[in-house]
Amino acid sequence: MSGRVLVGVKRVIDYAVKIRVKPDNTGVVTDGVKHSMNPFCEIAVEEAVKLKEKKLIKEVVAVSCGPQQSQETIRTALAMGADRGIHVDVSGKDYENLGPLQVSKILAALAKQEDAQLILLGKQAIDDDCNQTGQMTAALLDWPQGTFASEVSLEGDKINLVREIDGGLEHIKINTPAVITADLRLNTPRYATLPNIMKAKKKKIATVKPADLGVDLTSRLEVLKVEEPPQRQAGMKVETVEDLVVKLKEAGRV
Amino acid sequence: MAAVGALSRIARLGSRICKNRVTLGGNSQRRGIAACIDPSHGLTDEQKEFQKVAFDFAANEMAPRMAEWDQKEIFPVETMRKAAQLGFGGIYVQPDVGGSGLSRLDTSIIFEALSTGCVSTTAYISIHNMCAWMIDSYGNKEQREKFCPDLCSMEKFASYCLTEPGSGSDAASLLTSAQRKGDHYILNGSKAFISGGGDTDVYVVMCRTGGKGPKGISCLVVEKGTPGLSFGKKEKKVGWNSQPTRAVIFEDCAVPVANRLGEEGQGFNIAMKGLNGGRINIASCSLGAAHASVQLARDHLLVRKQFGETLSNNQFLQFKLAEMATKLVASRLLIREAAKALQEDRPDAVAICSMAKLFATDECFNICNQALQMHGGYGYLKDYAVQQFVRDIRVHQILEGTNEVMRMIISRNLLSES
């Protein structure tokens, strides 16, 4: 199987930043906060670049949906080895309401437009933890999906996949074209090298609008309130197991 | 610390807040960026990418091992080779011999970021880079092709040999002699305080081929294993412990004339040109340490409580932190301006590189020292990174030209007639 792979990359608040809720409880503070590529998206990019290095696919296209700054995230993907980028320009209110449903519609439209053989995504984003985009995209395209992938190998026009599931490891074989979402242990993303960063400057990023793809961005969800998790209460020590059972019964836990 | 009682109390307290230690000393703190001191302000997108790689590398590959390298005096060959794979082995060396071909400003940004992971290792990498650049810039085709690719990949490591027991600031009075005999120079003499000495493979040596003074100095590349080349004992230092420092001794050491960089008598000129960039690099290393220390201090102030509230509510400490941040940004701007002046070959390049080295190394040391003070007793413990930043950058005020010599250069520029 050779051809084009679409890799979705999302710009999220950097994992090391301490998140703060906005005073009006409508969301978290993002202004002036360090952002970077979602770690699972990095793993997806790395897998795509590896497939290209093994000559199993021909072209890696990095896609990001968001405002102008999303281009930085695409540039990082280009520096890791993606061939070109597509920036789907979404800003303002549309961006605030952008969720898995809208992104999956965009990715489905792009997959058809770019004649993609494979869509590689991170299993979830570390900001919303939705874990839905990959699954929804596959459903919209009526393609098979291999989610939580910890091993991917291409065999002719089929894909062998190992999935990390609650019960252990599941081995499946799916047809292409397909959607795969990357889990933590799929690979270790490479650092971009200085020469690759310089080469990335010459790679193209095309900008498109969701309207151009015929995608309706209206959200079916409304965020009512965002608040901090409750403060952790102190625990208490007990002397014996009987005491523990009494305390648990008192707290209604047993 | 007055009494033994106080020390043991601190030790017990230390183990009790052990769980905080991981967050306070952990590398994730050095990833977070407080807005006004963000080192990516004013950079191009490409420079931000370079900086990001360097920061990521520092946080993942260097910061977790910085204390171990210091305490066990490990020369982290594997980690440095990993850095070289990313292009950090010959950052401003030309691409045709394996370098990355970047500018002095790009280089400063990269060393600043790497330094947040480990100052000592980054400082050695910068010295290695300077040697690679010297061979790249002043070497002929054969020399460039022979030495540069291995240096850029860090297959081989380099050391720079200028200082001698009898000539530090007065570098031009060096005594190591190189007598021409046929197609070899016979070297006699010794070099002191050589970073990497004994563990590195390629030595860029300034030696006397002619008469007294700067015009009698030439530059020779000496390879490890050359008969007559030996090393002194490994020095025990306050900081910079991830690089070995030894005397380099020449006893009738025969070096091929083919290993001479440039012409006879050009050595001092090469040395001075190299030092301009070296000063920016060392200052950039101080900058990274100061940046990391400001973050550590800031985080500590937000966590540590005394008198019923966090230290961050104390106005004196707020003002002190503000002063530290201001001096940090001022140092950064001066260094970056000096880098631009050097890469554009401006007439003020030498003076401004000296100014940047003088100002930044002094101010950044004060910043790190102040950050240690803000940590209270914990700042004095080796479990906390801030003391290593203080120890590691203290020497930056001394080498690459003492800060006193920097003042000489600047005043000469101001007071000379032309």
XYZ file of C-alpha atoms in Angstrom:
672
model
C 0.000 0.000 0.000
C 1.451 3.301 -0.952
C -0.114 6.720 -0.940
C -1.006 9.596 1.253
C -1.333 9.688 5.039
C -3.179 12.478 6.814
C -1.917 13.143 10.323
C -4.021 15.313 12.597
C -2.039 17.515 14.991
C -3.652 19.605 17.694
C -2.222 22.673 19.391
C -2.859 22.305 23.127
C -1.631 23.879 26.351
C 1.794 22.382 27.139
C 1.596 19.418 29.509
C 3.940 21.012 32.045
C 1.885 24.183 32.500
C -0.211 24.558 35.643
C -3.747 25.078 34.378
C -5.785 27.927 35.833
C -9.534 28.396 35.457
C -10.664 31.787 34.172
C -12.298 33.973 36.848
C -15.592 33.943 34.917
C -15.591 30.118 34.943
C -16.089 29.911 31.173
C -12.876 28.052 30.507
C -9.171 27.881 31.291
C -6.622 30.648 30.830
C -4.921 30.313 27.429
C -3.544 33.829 26.811
C 0.211 33.999 27.198
C 0.295 30.333 28.208
C 2.803 28.000 26.579
C 1.242 25.773 23.943
C 2.703 22.810 22.101
C 1.691 19.821 19.990
C -0.515 17.287 21.782
C 1.837 14.482 22.890
C -0.317 11.762 21.279
C -0.295 13.712 18.016
C 3.528 13.721 18.194
C 3.388 9.930 18.409
C 1.068 9.841 15.389
C 3.440 12.051 13.361
C 6.386 9.866 14.337
C 4.533 6.734 13.163
C 3.633 8.341 9.851
C 7.226 9.471 9.265
C 8.475 5.973 10.156
C 6.098 4.450 7.575
C 7.422 6.854 4.968
C 11.015 5.981 5.870
C 10.148 2.307 5.376
C 8.770 3.332 1.956
C 5.339 1.928 2.822
C 3.641 5.258 2.179
C 4.517 8.118 -0.119
C 3.448 11.358 1.517
C 2.696 12.607 5.009
C 0.317 15.558 5.236
C -0.033 17.281 8.633
C -3.415 18.850 9.339
C -4.392 21.227 12.118
C -7.652 23.025 12.809
C -7.481 26.312 14.634
C -6.335 29.912 14.523
C -3.137 31.283 12.987
C -0.991 29.818 15.781
C -1.898 26.300 14.678
C 0.619 26.785 11.893
C 3.386 26.550 14.532
C 2.146 23.072 15.355
C 2.136 22.119 11.688
C 5.703 23.448 11.394
C 6.757 21.158 14.219
C 5.250 18.221 12.309
C 7.105 19.328 9.168
C 10.346 19.516 11.147
C 9.754 15.923 12.266
C 9.451 14.796 8.663
C 5.952 15.502 7.342
C 5.982 16.605 3.684
C 3.401 19.374 3.679
C 0.718 20.880 5.869
C -2.901 21.940 5.692
C -4.092 24.602 8.099
C -7.868 24.651 8.475
C -8.489 28.199 9.601
C -10.932 28.302 12.518
C -10.909 31.216 14.930
C -12.973 33.161 17.415
C -16.263 31.695 18.581
C -16.001 28.857 16.065
C -12.680 27.849 17.610
C -14.080 27.931 21.128
C -16.843 25.575 20.025
C -14.575 23.335 17.970
C -14.931 19.777 19.185
C -14.436 16.205 17.948
C -17.613 16.240 15.846
C -16.547 19.296 13.864
C -12.935 18.162 13.510
C -13.949 14.710 12.356
C -16.206 16.255 9.681
C -13.258 18.368 8.531
C -10.882 15.407 8.489
C -13.404 13.285 6.581
C -13.807 15.999 3.961
C -10.021 16.424 3.670
C -9.474 12.675 3.423
C -11.760 12.558 0.404
C -10.236 15.675 -1.132
C -6.650 14.478 -0.652
C -7.424 10.850 -1.526
C -5.840 9.674 1.723
C -5.194 5.995 2.340
C -4.663 6.348 6.046
C -5.561 8.821 8.779
C -3.287 8.800 11.827
C -4.406 10.635 14.945
C -3.486 10.733 18.599
C -5.891 8.712 20.716
C -7.019 11.841 22.586
C -6.022 15.420 23.272
C -4.643 16.290 26.680
C -6.876 19.336 27.012
C -10.327 17.849 26.566
C -9.484 14.110 26.834
C -12.422 13.424 24.475
C -11.013 10.337 22.730
C -13.684 10.703 20.015
C -12.223 12.303 16.904
C -10.640 9.138 15.493
C -13.744 7.061 16.040
C -16.106 9.714 14.624
C -13.914 10.265 11.561
C -13.942 6.545 10.788
C -17.709 6.440 11.167
C -18.258 9.427 8.866
C -16.039 7.849 6.212
C -17.319 4.354 6.879
C -13.707 3.230 7.248
C -12.349 0.631 9.677
C -10.715 2.013 12.811
C -7.745 0.813 14.869
C -7.783 2.795 18.079
C -5.304 2.766 21.005
C -2.687 1.328 18.660
C 0.553 0.235 20.297
C 1.881 -1.517 17.194
C 1.133 -0.927 13.532
C 2.361 -2.930 10.582
C 1.261 -2.776 6.986
C 0.753 -6.009 5.083
C -0.236 -5.489 1.481
C -3.493 -3.581 1.529
C -4.274 -4.586 5.109
C -3.018 -3.327 8.450
C -2.038 -5.489 11.419
C -2.673 -3.634 14.629
C -2.101 -4.306 18.295
C -4.515 -2.390 20.500
C -4.074 -1.670 24.195
C -7.418 -2.435 25.804
C -8.570 -2.966 29.369
C -8.196 -6.720 29.121
C -4.719 -6.648 27.658
C -3.516 -6.550 24.065
C -5.846 -7.132 21.132
C -4.503 -8.122 17.709
C -6.676 -7.121 14.759
C -6.355 -6.934 11.029
C -8.185 -4.158 9.196
C -8.595 -3.113 5.591
C -7.377 0.139 4.164
C -8.263 2.927 3.902
C -8.501 3.190 7.689
C -8.244 5.474 10.715
C -5.649 4.668 13.369
C -5.295 6.421 16.716
C -1.950 6.297 18.492
C -1.507 5.243 22.083
C 1.441 6.053 24.336
C 3.623 3.042 23.645
C 3.349 3.091 19.855
C 6.749 4.797 19.539
C 9.016 7.468 21.006
C 8.771 10.664 18.937
C 12.035 11.916 17.551
C 13.493 15.333 18.238
C 13.458 17.535 15.175
C 17.047 18.044 14.025
C 18.419 21.475 13.158
C 18.785 20.583 9.444
C 15.179 19.286 9.357
C 13.888 22.464 10.952
C 15.584 24.448 8.223
C 14.219 22.151 5.509
C 10.748 22.521 7.038
C 10.828 26.232 6.229
C 10.612 25.367 2.535
C 7.696 22.959 2.934
C 4.253 24.283 2.063
C 1.332 24.891 4.403
C -1.960 25.423 2.566
C -4.746 27.309 4.314
C -8.378 26.326 3.836
C -11.628 27.420 5.443
C -14.142 24.904 6.777
C -16.760 26.431 4.481
C -14.555 25.515 1.492
C -14.823 21.902 2.618
C -18.586 22.172 3.023
C -18.374 21.587 6.763
C -20.892 23.006 9.197
C -19.190 23.980 12.434
C -22.217 24.513 14.671
C -21.777 22.795 17.972
C -24.400 20.611 19.593
C -22.761 21.203 22.962
C -22.835 24.224 25.214
C -20.283 24.640 27.999
C -22.178 25.803 31.040
C -19.381 26.127 33.566
C -15.743 25.253 34.128
C -14.467 24.983 37.673
C -11.486 23.649 39.600
C -11.717 20.144 41.011
C -12.664 20.151 44.706
C -9.770 20.606 47.131
C -8.368 17.296 48.251
C -9.469 16.512 51.791
C -7.064 15.184 54.349
C -7.188 11.455 55.001
C -7.063 9.856 58.438
C -5.167 6.977 59.957
C -6.911 4.103 61.700
C -5.454 1.530 64.077
C -7.210 -1.694 63.044
C -9.085 -3.204 60.129
C -12.314 -3.128 62.178
C -11.897 0.638 62.623
C -11.419 0.964 58.882
C -14.656 -0.886 58.121
C -16.565 1.244 60.662
C -15.200 4.458 59.128
C -16.020 3.302 55.583
C -19.586 2.427 56.627
C -19.950 5.851 58.270
C -18.872 7.537 55.067
C -21.361 5.467 53.156
C -18.646 3.873 51.029
C -19.517 0.299 52.042
C 23.919 28.354 59.217
C 24.817 29.006 62.847
C 24.217 25.859 64.849
C 24.427 22.134 64.238
C 20.906 21.980 65.675
C 19.630 24.150 62.858
C 21.288 21.920 60.276
C 19.789 18.707 61.622
C 16.369 20.340 61.914
C 16.624 21.337 58.279
C 17.680 17.834 57.332
C 14.628 16.355 59.053
C 12.353 18.961 57.535
C 13.950 18.220 54.205
C 13.018 14.576 54.299
C 9.499 15.449 55.429
C 8.783 17.628 52.459
C 10.530 15.127 50.253
C 7.474 14.830 48.079
C 7.771 18.526 47.256
C 11.367 18.004 46.265
C 10.391 16.151 43.131
C 8.256 19.012 41.886
C 10.620 21.731 43.058
C 13.722 20.174 41.572
C 11.973 18.392 38.718
C 12.604 19.253 35.128
C 8.957 20.087 34.433
C 9.423 23.339 36.341
C 12.018 24.385 33.820
C 9.593 23.778 30.975
C 6.961 26.235 32.194
C 7.506 29.767 30.996
C 6.602 32.873 32.973
C 5.438 35.442 30.453
C 7.773 38.417 30.817
C 10.978 36.371 30.856
C 9.907 34.071 28.022
C 13.074 33.615 25.968
C 11.125 33.127 22.752
C 10.023 36.766 22.549
C 11.237 38.499 19.440
C 12.464 35.350 17.706
C 11.573 34.197 14.215
C 9.418 31.075 13.855
C 12.465 29.093 12.803
C 14.466 30.251 15.827
C 11.544 29.285 18.053
C 11.740 25.789 16.563
C 15.485 25.567 17.264
C 14.843 26.783 20.781
C 12.053 24.277 21.295
C 14.257 21.337 20.307
C 17.021 22.576 22.594
C 14.614 23.092 25.520
C 13.045 19.662 24.985
C 16.454 18.023 24.775
C 17.588 19.833 27.913
C 14.465 18.888 29.857
C 14.398 15.244 28.775
C 18.019 14.246 28.299
C 20.041 16.567 30.521
C 18.084 17.962 33.474
C 17.250 14.562 34.999
C 20.953 13.633 35.066
C 22.545 16.986 35.779
C 23.034 16.295 39.489
C 24.428 12.811 38.871
C 26.907 14.059 36.295
C 28.045 16.693 38.780
C 28.341 14.400 41.784
C 29.955 11.467 39.970
C 32.008 13.704 37.644
C 30.709 11.901 34.546
C 31.636 13.177 31.064
C 28.298 12.410 29.343
C 29.615 11.180 26.010
C 26.424 9.382 24.923
C 24.160 12.315 25.716
C 26.434 14.718 23.873
C 26.512 12.414 20.857
C 22.690 12.411 20.914
C 22.855 16.190 20.899
C 25.256 16.045 17.973
C 22.763 13.917 16.021
C 20.357 16.821 16.273
C 22.996 19.119 14.841
C 24.417 20.574 18.056
C 27.977 19.392 17.409
C 28.899 22.086 14.886
C 26.117 24.633 15.092
C 27.926 27.417 13.251
C 30.153 25.156 11.175
C 29.410 25.041 7.469
C 27.124 22.256 6.206
C 29.573 20.941 3.607
C 31.667 19.418 6.399
C 28.748 18.282 8.546
C 27.859 21.456 10.408
C 24.449 23.046 10.789
C 25.426 26.358 9.244
C 23.403 28.494 11.651
C 24.032 32.067 12.784
C 25.630 33.279 16.036
C 22.230 34.383 17.272
C 20.740 30.936 16.581
C 23.710 29.468 18.456
C 23.178 31.721 21.467
C 19.515 30.770 21.621
C 20.374 27.081 21.498
C 23.060 27.207 24.200
C 20.807 29.282 26.436
C 18.113 26.615 26.196
C 20.494 23.663 26.606
C 22.014 25.298 29.665
C 18.743 25.018 31.542
C 19.393 21.260 31.457
C 23.049 21.282 32.473
C 25.389 24.275 32.374
C 28.605 22.293 32.597
C 27.806 19.977 29.702
C 26.466 22.814 27.545
C 29.581 24.876 28.249
C 31.746 21.978 27.083
C 29.588 21.578 23.955
C 30.162 25.273 23.252
C 33.934 24.886 23.583
C 33.779 21.880 21.263
C 31.773 23.973 18.798
C 34.358 26.754 18.920
C 37.164 24.326 18.083
C 35.185 22.841 15.204
C 34.521 26.345 13.901
C 38.207 27.295 14.081
C 39.172 24.344 11.922
C 36.235 25.047 9.604
C 37.114 28.739 9.210
C 40.907 28.702 9.180
C 41.687 25.193 8.014
C 42.494 24.240 4.448
C 40.451 21.736 2.464
C 42.311 18.707 3.801
C 42.122 19.820 7.416
C 38.423 20.662 7.190
C 37.614 17.325 5.616
C 39.795 15.419 8.037
C 38.580 16.913 11.301
C 35.226 18.681 10.947
C 32.844 15.814 10.088
C 33.943 13.766 13.113
C 33.732 16.808 15.359
C 30.274 17.758 14.113
C 28.985 14.265 14.798
C 30.973 14.154 18.050
C 32.520 10.925 16.933
C 35.573 12.825 18.185
C 35.690 15.477 20.916
C 37.808 18.628 20.909
C 39.636 20.749 23.463
C 40.973 24.279 23.200
C 44.497 24.914 24.528
C 45.538 28.524 25.062
C 46.019 29.078 28.810
C 49.274 28.071 30.483
C 50.398 28.000 34.108
C 52.264 31.248 33.448
C 49.889 32.954 31.020
C 46.174 33.381 31.597
C 44.961 36.920 31.017
C 48.317 37.716 29.433
C 47.660 35.068 26.801
C 50.092 36.530 24.261
C 53.006 35.748 26.585
C 52.493 31.998 26.218
C 55.638 29.886 26.258
C 54.757 26.531 24.668
C 57.267 26.370 21.841
C 56.895 24.732 18.439
C 60.240 24.341 16.693
C 60.144 23.554 12.998
C 62.055 20.370 12.088
C 61.470 19.275 8.508
C 57.775 18.659 8.034
C 56.999 18.610 11.754
C 56.816 21.038 14.626
C 58.334 19.814 17.896
C 56.180 21.045 20.773
C 57.457 21.627 24.297
C 55.522 23.157 27.132
C 52.289 22.748 28.998
C 48.765 24.082 28.994
C 46.619 24.506 32.105
C 42.912 24.221 32.896
C 42.071 22.488 29.628
C 38.371 21.533 29.456
C 37.967 17.953 28.339
C 41.737 17.474 28.518
C 42.686 13.787 28.567
C 39.253 12.588 27.456
C 39.085 14.404 24.150
C 40.604 13.455 20.810
C 41.501 16.678 19.032
C 43.461 19.535 20.649
C 43.536 22.993 19.065
C 46.811 24.353 20.497
C 48.210 27.899 20.447
C 52.010 27.711 20.500
C 55.044 29.865 19.765
C 56.625 29.319 16.355
C 58.205 32.753 16.109
C 59.401 35.560 18.370
C 57.813 37.108 21.455
C 54.346 38.569 21.564
C 51.200 37.782 19.629
C 52.799 37.746 16.193
C 54.944 34.740 17.079
C 51.993 32.474 17.856
C 50.623 29.796 15.560
C 47.734 27.370 15.854
C 48.304 23.616 15.634
C 45.842 20.723 15.743
C 47.258 17.922 17.889
C 45.631 14.504 17.952
C 45.405 12.329 21.038
C 47.867 9.463 20.927
C 50.626 11.592 19.414
C 53.854 10.565 21.187
C 54.969 13.257 23.623
C 51.397 14.318 24.449
C 50.403 13.603 28.041
C 48.026 14.912 30.656
C 48.137 16.069 34.240
C 45.855 14.900 37.009
C 42.132 15.560 36.789
C 41.444 18.780 38.668
C 38.873 18.874 41.474
C 36.558 21.790 40.801
C 33.721 23.636 42.509
C 31.569 23.209 39.428
C 31.804 22.230 35.738
C 32.159 18.687 37.017
C 30.638 16.986 34.006
C 33.776 17.937 32.072
C 37.232 16.788 33.136
C 39.866 19.520 33.431
C 43.521 18.613 33.108
C 46.879 20.090 32.238
C 48.014 19.171 28.709
C 51.755 18.481 28.535
C 53.979 18.462 25.443
C 57.394 16.802 25.655
C 59.145 16.775 22.297
C 55.732 16.167 20.778
C 56.032 16.025 16.979
C 53.049 17.497 15.122
C 52.849 17.525 11.296
C 53.130 20.966 9.697
C 50.049 19.899 7.768
C 48.128 20.296 11.043
C 48.826 24.024 11.265
C 45.693 26.121 10.909
C 46.358 29.215 8.824
C 49.797 30.806 8.533
C 52.641 30.969 11.016
C 52.004 33.957 13.233
C 48.265 33.891 12.605
C 47.495 31.886 15.750
C 46.756 34.763 18.089
C 44.440 36.319 15.558
C 42.549 33.027 15.277
C 42.374 32.798 19.066
C 40.929 36.269 19.450
C 38.363 35.711 16.709
C 37.368 32.454 18.352
C 37.001 34.131 21.736
C 34.464 36.659 20.472
C 32.054 33.832 19.732
C 33.189 31.904 22.786
C 32.269 34.856 24.986
C 28.759 34.986 23.588
C 28.421 31.236 24.094
C 29.600 31.304 27.710
C 27.375 34.273 28.452
C 24.473 32.353 26.892
C 25.193 29.446 29.215
C 25.001 31.823 32.193
C 21.730 33.063 30.800
C 20.167 29.603 30.728
C 21.201 28.968 34.308
C 19.756 32.300 35.433
C 16.536 31.653 33.579
C 16.127 28.244 35.185
C 16.992 29.710 38.594
C 14.401 32.481 38.305
C 11.771 29.846 37.506
C 12.859 27.704 40.443
C 12.828 30.703 42.790
C 9.436 31.810 41.543
C 7.972 28.348 42.038
C 9.473 28.095 45.515
C 7.998 31.450 46.520
C 4.568 30.226 45.446
C 4.814 27.080 47.533
C 6.812 27.901 50.663
C 4.801 29.359 53.531
C 6.065 31.312 56.486
C 4.238 33.630 58.872
C 0.927 32.237 57.660
C 1.273 32.987 53.973
C 3.282 32.060 50.906
C 6.607 33.835 50.430
C 5.188 35.280 47.202
C 3.129 37.701 49.323
C 6.279 39.221 50.769
C 6.978 42.535 49.081
C 10.733 42.375 49.498
C 10.835 39.025 47.737
C 8.432 40.244 45.048
C 10.690 43.211 44.362
C 13.803 41.043 44.452
C 12.253 38.643 41.935
C 11.327 41.574 39.712
C 14.916 42.840 39.812
C 16.196 39.376 38.942
C 13.816 39.125 36.005
C 14.785 42.568 34.754
C 18.498 41.831 34.875
C 17.861 38.494 33.168
C 16.071 40.097 30.241
C 18.665 42.881 30.047
C 21.454 40.276 29.896
C 19.603 38.346 27.222
C 19.103 41.412 25.049
C 22.750 42.414 25.301
C 23.926 38.918 24.410
C 21.603 38.656 21.427
C 22.671 42.078 20.203
C 26.317 41.041 20.519
C 25.565 37.887 18.538
C 24.004 39.976 15.780
C 26.974 42.358 15.799
C 29.378 39.439 15.428
C 27.518 37.731 12.611
C 27.182 41.046 10.760
C 30.862 41.778 11.341
C 30.071 45.181 12.799
C 32.932 47.446 13.912
C 31.720 47.310 17.515
C 31.576 43.488 17.557
C 34.615 42.879 19.776
C 33.589 45.505 22.310
C 29.969 44.475 22.508
C 30.857 40.788 22.857
C 33.055 41.780 25.792
C 30.275 43.913 27.251
C 27.804 41.070 26.906
C 30.166 38.588 28.553
C 30.988 40.998 31.376
C 27.435 42.053 32.099
C 25.660 38.749 31.639
C 28.079 36.530 33.548
C 28.108 38.937 36.520
C 24.374 39.575 36.563
C 23.372 35.971 35.955
C 25.613 34.782 38.770
C 23.907 37.273 41.062
C 20.524 36.067 39.869
C 21.351 32.418 40.571
C 22.875 33.341 43.928
C 19.778 35.330 44.837
C 17.574 32.448 43.770
C 19.542 30.195 46.115
C 19.004 32.697 48.924
C 15.270 32.673 48.276
C 15.228 28.923 48.779
C 16.492 29.394 52.321
C 18.236 26.384 53.811
C 16.987 24.152 51.019
C 18.943 26.185 48.520
C 22.126 24.945 50.149
C 21.222 21.269 49.715
C 22.480 19.345 46.723
C 19.027 17.839 46.291
C 17.966 21.190 44.871
C 19.260 22.235 41.463
C 19.771 25.920 42.224
C 23.098 25.380 44.045
C 24.507 23.589 41.003
C 23.571 26.490 38.764
C 25.390 28.831 41.158
C 28.498 26.646 41.304
C 28.553 25.945 37.587
C 28.289 29.526 36.360
C 30.667 31.045 38.899
C 33.593 30.192 36.634
C 32.013 32.033 33.689
C 33.165 35.264 35.309
C 36.737 33.973 35.066
C 37.312 32.039 31.850
C 37.096 33.076 28.188
C 38.771 36.239 29.387
C 38.236 37.344 32.976
C 35.642 40.028 33.519
C 38.572 42.286 34.378
C 40.036 41.702 30.927
C 36.595 42.475 29.469
C 36.830 45.877 31.148
C 40.285 46.331 29.600
C 38.902 45.662 26.128
C 35.944 47.996 26.577
C 37.982 50.849 28.050
C 40.537 50.492 25.299
C 37.735 50.887 22.782
C 36.521 54.001 24.564
C 39.877 55.643 25.122
C 41.784 54.836 21.943
C 42.442 57.727 19.573
C 41.138 56.277 16.309
